[in-house]
Coordinates of C-alpha atoms in Angstrom, one line a residue:
X1 CA -74.8 -101.5 103.5
X2 CA -71.9 -99.4 104.8
X3 CA -69.1 -101.2 106.5
X4 CA -68.0 -98.1 108.5
X5 CA -70.6 -98.7 111.2
X6 CA -71.1 -95.8 113.5
X7 CA -71.6 -97.2 117.0
X8 CA -74.1 -95.5 119.6
X9 CA -71.6 -94.9 122.1
X10 CA -67.8 -95.3 122.7
X11 CA -66.2 -94.6 126.1
X12 CA -63.5 -91.9 126.2
X13 CA -60.7 -94.2 127.6
X14 CA -57.1 -93.9 126.8
X15 CA -53.4 -94.3 128.0
X16 CA -54.1 -92.2 131.1
X17 CA -56.7 -94.7 132.3
X18 CA -54.5 -97.8 131.4
X19 CA -51.6 -96.3 133.4
X20 CA -53.8 -95.6 136.4
X21 CA -55.2 -99.0 136.5
X22 CA -51.6 -100.5 135.9
X23 CA -50.3 -98.3 138.9
X24 CA -53.2 -99.5 141.1
X25 CA -52.2 -103.2 140.2
X26 CA -48.6 -102.8 140.7
X27 CA -49.3 -101.1 144.0
X28 CA -50.4 -104.5 145.4
X29 CA -53.6 -102.8 146.5
X30 CA -56.4 -103.8 144.2
X31 CA -59.6 -104.3 146.4
X32 CA -61.3 -101.3 148.0
X33 CA -58.6 -99.2 149.5
X34 CA -57.0 -95.6 149.2
X35 CA -57.8 -95.0 145.5
X36 CA -61.6 -95.8 146.4
X37 CA -61.4 -93.2 149.3
X38 CA -60.0 -90.6 147.0
X39 CA -62.6 -91.2 144.2
X40 CA -65.4 -90.7 146.7
X41 CA -64.0 -87.6 147.9
X42 CA -63.4 -86.2 144.5
X43 CA -66.8 -87.3 143.2
X44 CA -68.7 -85.8 146.3
X45 CA -67.0 -82.6 145.8
X46 CA -67.9 -82.4 142.0
X47 CA -71.6 -83.0 142.7
X48 CA -71.8 -80.7 145.9
X49 CA -72.4 -83.5 148.3
X50 CA -70.7 -84.0 151.6
X51 CA -70.2 -87.7 151.4
X52 CA -69.5 -90.3 148.6
X53 CA -69.9 -94.0 149.0
X54 CA -68.6 -96.1 146.1
X55 CA -70.4 -99.3 145.3
X56 CA -70.3 -101.9 142.8
X57 CA -73.1 -100.5 140.6
X58 CA -76.1 -98.0 140.4
X59 CA -78.4 -100.8 141.2
X60 CA -76.7 -101.6 144.3
X61 CA -76.4 -98.0 145.3
X62 CA -80.4 -97.8 144.8
X63 CA -80.9 -100.8 146.9
X64 CA -78.7 -99.5 149.7
X65 CA -80.4 -96.1 149.6
X66 CA -83.7 -97.8 150.3
X67 CA -82.3 -100.0 153.0
X68 CA -81.0 -96.8 154.7
X69 CA -84.4 -95.2 154.4
X70 CA -85.9 -98.2 156.2
X71 CA -88.2 -99.1 153.2
X72 CA -89.4 -102.6 153.5
X73 CA -92.4 -105.0 152.9
X74 CA -95.8 -103.4 153.0
X75 CA -94.4 -100.2 151.8
X76 CA -94.8 -98.6 148.3
X77 CA -92.3 -96.3 146.5
X78 CA -93.4 -94.2 143.6
X79 CA -91.1 -94.6 140.5
X80 CA -91.3 -93.8 136.8
X81 CA -92.0 -96.8 134.7
X82 CA -89.9 -94.8 131.9
X83 CA -86.4 -96.0 133.3
X84 CA -84.1 -98.9 133.0
X85 CA -85.8 -101.7 134.9
X86 CA -83.0 -101.6 137.8
X87 CA -85.0 -98.5 139.2
X88 CA -88.1 -100.5 139.7
X89 CA -86.3 -103.7 140.7
X90 CA -84.3 -102.1 143.7
X91 CA -87.5 -101.5 145.3
X92 CA -88.5 -105.0 145.1
X93 CA -85.1 -105.8 146.5
X94 CA -86.3 -104.6 149.8
X95 CA -89.6 -106.3 149.8
X96 CA -91.5 -103.1 148.9
X97 CA -93.6 -102.6 145.8
X98 CA -92.9 -100.0 143.1
X99 CA -96.0 -97.9 142.0
X100 CA -95.5 -96.6 138.5
X101 CA -96.1 -92.9 137.9
X102 CA -96.2 -91.1 134.4
X103 CA -93.9 -88.5 133.2
X104 CA -93.5 -85.2 131.6
X105 CA -93.8 -85.4 128.0
X106 CA -91.0 -82.9 127.3
X107 CA -88.4 -84.2 129.7
X108 CA -89.4 -87.9 130.3
X109 CA -89.1 -87.1 134.1
X110 CA -91.4 -87.5 137.0
X111 CA -93.2 -84.3 138.2
X112 CA -94.9 -83.4 141.6
X113 CA -98.2 -83.7 139.6
X114 CA -97.6 -87.1 138.2
X115 CA -96.3 -88.4 141.7
X116 CA -99.3 -86.9 143.5
X117 CA -101.6 -89.1 141.1
X118 CA -100.2 -92.2 142.4
X119 CA -99.5 -91.2 146.0
X120 CA -101.3 -93.5 148.5
X121 CA -101.3 -94.2 152.3
X122 CA -98.7 -97.0 151.8
X123 CA -96.3 -94.5 149.9
X124 CA -93.2 -94.3 151.8
X125 CA -90.8 -92.6 149.2
X126 CA -90.4 -91.3 145.8
X127 CA -87.7 -92.3 143.5
X128 CA -87.1 -89.8 140.6
X129 CA -84.7 -90.5 137.8
X130 CA -82.9 -87.8 135.9
X131 CA -83.5 -89.6 132.5
X132 CA -80.8 -89.7 129.9
X133 CA -79.0 -86.9 131.7
X134 CA -82.1 -84.6 131.5
X135 CA -82.5 -83.1 135.0
X136 CA -85.7 -83.5 136.6
X137 CA -87.3 -80.4 138.4
X138 CA -86.1 -81.6 141.7
X139 CA -86.7 -78.3 143.4
X140 CA -90.5 -78.8 142.8
X141 CA -90.4 -82.5 143.8
X142 CA -88.3 -81.8 146.9
X143 CA -90.8 -79.3 148.0
X144 CA -93.6 -81.5 147.4
X145 CA -92.1 -84.3 149.1
X146 CA -91.3 -82.3 152.2
X147 CA -95.1 -81.3 152.0
X148 CA -96.1 -85.0 152.0
X149 CA -93.4 -86.0 154.5
X150 CA -91.7 -88.4 152.0
X151 CA -88.1 -89.0 151.3
X152 CA -86.8 -88.2 147.8
X153 CA -84.2 -90.6 146.3
X154 CA -82.6 -89.3 143.1
X155 CA -81.5 -92.0 140.5
X156 CA -78.9 -89.8 138.9
X157 CA -77.2 -92.9 136.8
X158 CA -77.0 -90.8 133.7
X159 CA -76.8 -87.2 135.2
X160 CA -73.2 -86.5 136.2
X161 CA -72.5 -83.1 135.1
X162 CA -76.1 -82.0 134.5
X163 CA -77.3 -79.0 136.3
X164 CA -80.4 -77.6 137.9
X165 CA -80.8 -74.0 138.5
X166 CA -77.1 -73.6 137.8
X167 CA -76.2 -76.1 140.6
X168 CA -74.9 -79.6 139.8
X169 CA -77.5 -82.5 139.9
X170 CA -76.9 -84.1 143.4
X171 CA -76.4 -81.0 145.3
X172 CA -78.7 -80.9 148.1
X173 CA -80.1 -84.3 147.3
X174 CA -81.2 -86.3 150.3
X175 CA -79.7 -89.3 148.9
X176 CA -78.6 -90.0 145.2
X177 CA -77.4 -92.9 143.1
X178 CA -74.9 -92.8 140.4
X179 CA -73.7 -95.2 137.6
X180 CA -70.3 -95.7 136.0
X181 CA -71.3 -98.1 133.4
X182 CA -69.6 -97.6 130.0
X183 CA -72.6 -95.9 128.5
X184 CA -72.3 -93.1 131.2
X185 CA -69.8 -90.1 130.7
X186 CA -67.8 -91.4 133.5
X187 CA -66.9 -95.0 133.5
X188 CA -65.1 -97.4 135.6
X189 CA -66.3 -100.3 133.6
X190 CA -68.9 -101.3 136.1
X191 CA -69.5 -99.3 139.6
X192 CA -71.6 -96.9 141.3
X193 CA -71.7 -94.2 144.0
X194 CA -74.1 -92.9 146.7
X195 CA -73.9 -89.4 147.7
X196 CA -75.7 -87.7 150.7
X197 CA -75.1 -85.0 153.3
X198 CA -75.9 -87.0 156.2
X199 CA -72.9 -88.3 157.9
X200 CA -74.6 -91.0 159.9
X201 CA -76.2 -92.5 156.9
X202 CA -72.9 -92.2 155.1
X203 CA -71.1 -94.2 157.9
X204 CA -73.9 -96.8 157.8
X205 CA -73.9 -97.2 154.0
X206 CA -70.2 -97.8 154.3
X207 CA -70.8 -100.6 156.7
X208 CA -73.6 -102.0 154.6
X209 CA -71.5 -102.4 151.5
X210 CA -69.0 -104.3 153.3
X211 CA -71.0 -107.0 155.1
X212 CA -72.1 -104.7 157.9
X213 CA -68.6 -104.6 159.2
X214 CA -67.7 -102.0 161.6
X215 CA -64.1 -101.6 160.4
X216 CA -63.4 -101.6 156.8
X217 CA -60.7 -103.9 155.3
X218 CA -58.6 -100.7 154.5
X219 CA -58.8 -99.7 158.4
X220 CA -57.7 -103.1 159.3
X221 CA -54.6 -103.3 157.1
X222 CA -53.4 -100.0 157.9
X223 CA -53.6 -100.5 161.7
X224 CA -50.2 -101.3 163.5
X225 CA -52.6 -103.2 165.9
X226 CA -54.8 -106.2 165.5
X227 CA -58.3 -105.0 164.8
X228 CA -61.0 -107.4 165.8
X229 CA -64.1 -106.3 163.6
X230 CA -67.7 -106.8 164.4
X231 CA -70.6 -107.4 162.0
X232 CA -73.4 -104.9 163.3
X233 CA -76.1 -106.1 160.9
X234 CA -76.6 -108.0 157.8
X235 CA -74.9 -106.2 155.1
X236 CA -73.8 -106.9 151.4
X237 CA -70.8 -107.4 149.4
X238 CA -71.1 -104.2 147.1
X239 CA -67.6 -102.9 147.2
X240 CA -65.8 -101.0 144.3
X241 CA -62.1 -102.0 143.7
X242 CA -59.1 -99.5 143.6
X243 CA -58.5 -100.6 140.0
X244 CA -62.0 -99.1 139.1
X245 CA -61.6 -96.0 141.4
X246 CA -58.2 -95.3 139.7
X247 CA -59.7 -95.2 136.3
X248 CA -62.7 -93.0 137.7
X249 CA -60.4 -90.6 139.1
X250 CA -59.0 -89.8 135.6
X251 CA -62.3 -90.0 134.1
X252 CA -63.6 -87.2 136.5
X253 CA -60.9 -85.0 135.4
X254 CA -62.1 -85.3 131.8
X255 CA -65.8 -84.5 132.6
X256 CA -65.8 -80.9 131.6
X257 CA -64.3 -81.6 128.3
X258 CA -66.9 -84.4 127.9
X259 CA -69.8 -82.4 128.6
X260 CA -68.8 -79.4 126.5
X261 CA -68.2 -81.8 123.5
X262 CA -71.6 -83.7 124.0
X263 CA -73.4 -80.4 124.3
X264 CA -71.6 -79.2 121.0
X265 CA -72.7 -82.2 119.2
X266 CA -76.1 -82.2 120.4
X267 CA -76.5 -78.5 119.2
X268 CA -75.2 -79.5 115.9
X269 CA -77.8 -82.4 115.7
X270 CA -80.5 -79.8 116.7
X271 CA -79.4 -77.6 113.7
X272 CA -79.1 -80.4 111.2
X273 CA -82.7 -82.0 112.2
X274 CA -84.5 -78.7 112.4
X275 CA -85.8 -79.1 108.6
X276 CA -86.6 -82.9 109.1
X277 CA -90.2 -83.3 109.4
X278 CA -91.8 -85.5 112.2
X279 CA -88.8 -85.6 114.7
X280 CA -88.9 -83.9 118.1
X281 CA -85.3 -83.9 119.6
X282 CA -84.5 -83.9 123.3
X283 CA -83.9 -80.4 124.7
X284 CA -82.7 -78.9 127.8
X285 CA -85.4 -78.0 130.2
X286 CA -86.2 -74.5 131.5
X287 CA -85.1 -75.4 135.1
X288 CA -81.6 -77.0 134.1
X289 CA -79.0 -78.2 131.5
X290 CA -78.5 -81.8 130.3
X291 CA -75.1 -83.4 129.9
X292 CA -76.8 -85.2 127.0
X293 CA -75.8 -88.5 127.9
X294 CA -78.1 -89.7 125.5
X295 CA -79.5 -87.7 122.6
X296 CA -83.0 -89.1 121.7
X297 CA -85.6 -88.0 119.2
X298 CA -89.3 -88.7 119.5
X299 CA -91.3 -89.6 116.2
X300 CA -94.4 -87.8 115.5
X301 CA -97.4 -90.3 115.3
X302 CA -97.5 -89.5 111.5
X303 CA -93.9 -90.3 110.7
X304 CA -93.7 -92.4 107.5
X305 CA -92.1 -95.5 109.3
X306 CA -92.4 -96.9 112.9
X307 CA -89.6 -96.7 115.4
X308 CA -88.6 -100.4 115.0
X309 CA -88.5 -100.1 111.0
X310 CA -86.5 -97.0 111.4
X311 CA -83.9 -98.6 113.7
X312 CA -83.8 -101.4 111.1
X313 CA -83.2 -98.8 108.3
X314 CA -80.6 -97.0 110.1
X315 CA -78.9 -100.3 110.8
X316 CA -78.8 -101.0 107.0
X317 CA -77.1 -97.6 106.7
X318 CA -74.4 -98.4 109.2
X319 CA -75.8 -96.6 112.0
X320 CA -76.1 -98.1 115.4
X321 CA -79.0 -96.4 117.1
X322 CA -81.0 -97.8 120.0
X323 CA -84.6 -97.9 121.0
X324 CA -85.6 -95.1 123.6
X325 CA -86.1 -95.5 127.2
X326 CA -87.9 -98.7 128.1
X327 CA -91.3 -98.7 129.9
X328 CA -90.6 -101.0 132.8
X329 CA -94.3 -101.8 133.4
X330 CA -94.6 -103.4 130.0
X331 CA -91.8 -105.8 130.6
X332 CA -92.4 -109.6 131.3
X333 CA -91.0 -109.1 134.8
X334 CA -93.9 -106.8 135.8
X335 CA -96.8 -108.4 133.9
X336 CA -99.9 -108.1 135.8
X337 CA -98.3 -105.5 138.2
X338 CA -101.4 -103.3 139.2
X339 CA -101.3 -99.7 138.1
X340 CA -102.7 -96.6 136.4
X341 CA -102.6 -95.8 132.7
X342 CA -99.3 -94.3 131.6
X343 CA -100.1 -92.9 128.3
X344 CA -97.0 -90.5 128.1
X345 CA -94.7 -93.2 129.1
X346 CA -95.9 -95.5 126.6
X347 CA -95.8 -93.0 123.9
X348 CA -92.1 -92.0 124.5
X349 CA -90.9 -95.6 125.0
X350 CA -92.8 -96.7 121.6
X351 CA -91.9 -93.9 119.6
X352 CA -88.4 -92.8 120.6
X353 CA -84.9 -93.7 119.6
X354 CA -81.5 -92.8 121.0
X355 CA -78.7 -91.6 118.3
X356 CA -75.0 -92.0 118.3
X357 CA -73.5 -89.6 120.5
X358 CA -69.8 -89.8 121.7
X359 CA -66.7 -87.6 122.3
X360 CA -65.0 -88.8 119.0
X361 CA -68.0 -88.6 116.8
X362 CA -67.1 -86.7 113.7
X363 CA -69.1 -84.3 111.6
X364 CA -68.9 -86.7 108.7
X365 CA -70.5 -89.4 110.8
X366 CA -73.2 -87.1 112.2
X367 CA -74.0 -86.0 108.7
X368 CA -74.5 -89.8 107.8
X369 CA -76.9 -90.2 110.8
X370 CA -79.1 -87.4 109.8
X371 CA -79.1 -88.3 106.1
X372 CA -80.3 -91.7 106.9
X373 CA -83.1 -90.1 109.2
X374 CA -83.8 -87.7 106.4
X375 CA -84.3 -90.6 103.8
X376 CA -86.7 -92.2 106.0
X377 CA -88.6 -89.1 106.7
X378 CA -89.1 -88.5 103.0
X379 CA -90.7 -92.0 102.4

């Protein structure tokens, strides 16, 4: 067994992020403050949105998005089962029920047709995921949702820097949620963002993340006069810190280089795996480009070993791969949850795995990953 283990992901963090975090600490302002505001503005500009609202995670971003839309008990929200379980859980947080839809086999994303198949009278919203950075065909989905008079929420957790029709994912979205977890291209350790073009929603979302307060802590502390705040509705403590935002601003400046490097590595994987039988790598869809937050491969049904055995063989060779995207409806948390058959979701979840991909991945390491796959394909 190799002692030089290749991880599945390493965040691109360095001295610049360390200094930014240190400067925030030394400033004396470590909670939500001016750096959060700067990060919100820079992020919104990057994705082509009018407003950014920084929060504590993408999960809390999804929760607040559904609160802003007025989704609640008795309502249903169409979601992909093929997603991290937080997507479905956020629907339950507001007392509504997720309705699982199947996905496109090439992209792993919802389509207008798969949504329409599970659209019922109680459906009040659709929540699409840009899975693993592969952009969903939101132009078709937005048109369909407009026809159905349903709001479309975009879970863009993995998709910063991906594009649809040459435009950034998030541009033109009614409301979108983003993640800064270390597995994402831009990380703040933990953290999230909501983007929208609606000024009234943005103002309410800023209140909701801070206990429903009508004056933020930053506004109160910067005022030369006493500010007596009011709490307009039941809110939450979903704030981001200035330390996190300071790191995020540095990370955002690296984004173009991150995407270029990841796409270069993905193209090299494509070339190296071209003659390995039984593997179908993730590809750019016709309607856009991926940031390759994840590079996954789907095993053909006649591949010599099953996915879990392949993961074990890769681990033995010193390669840290991961299972592909989960099927939420198969998890114990959703046992007995009613739904339609989801054959594509179950096939992708069962037979896919995520390969190592990070900024400092070397050609030699990539060659080792492919050699380990090739060996198993020959069994």
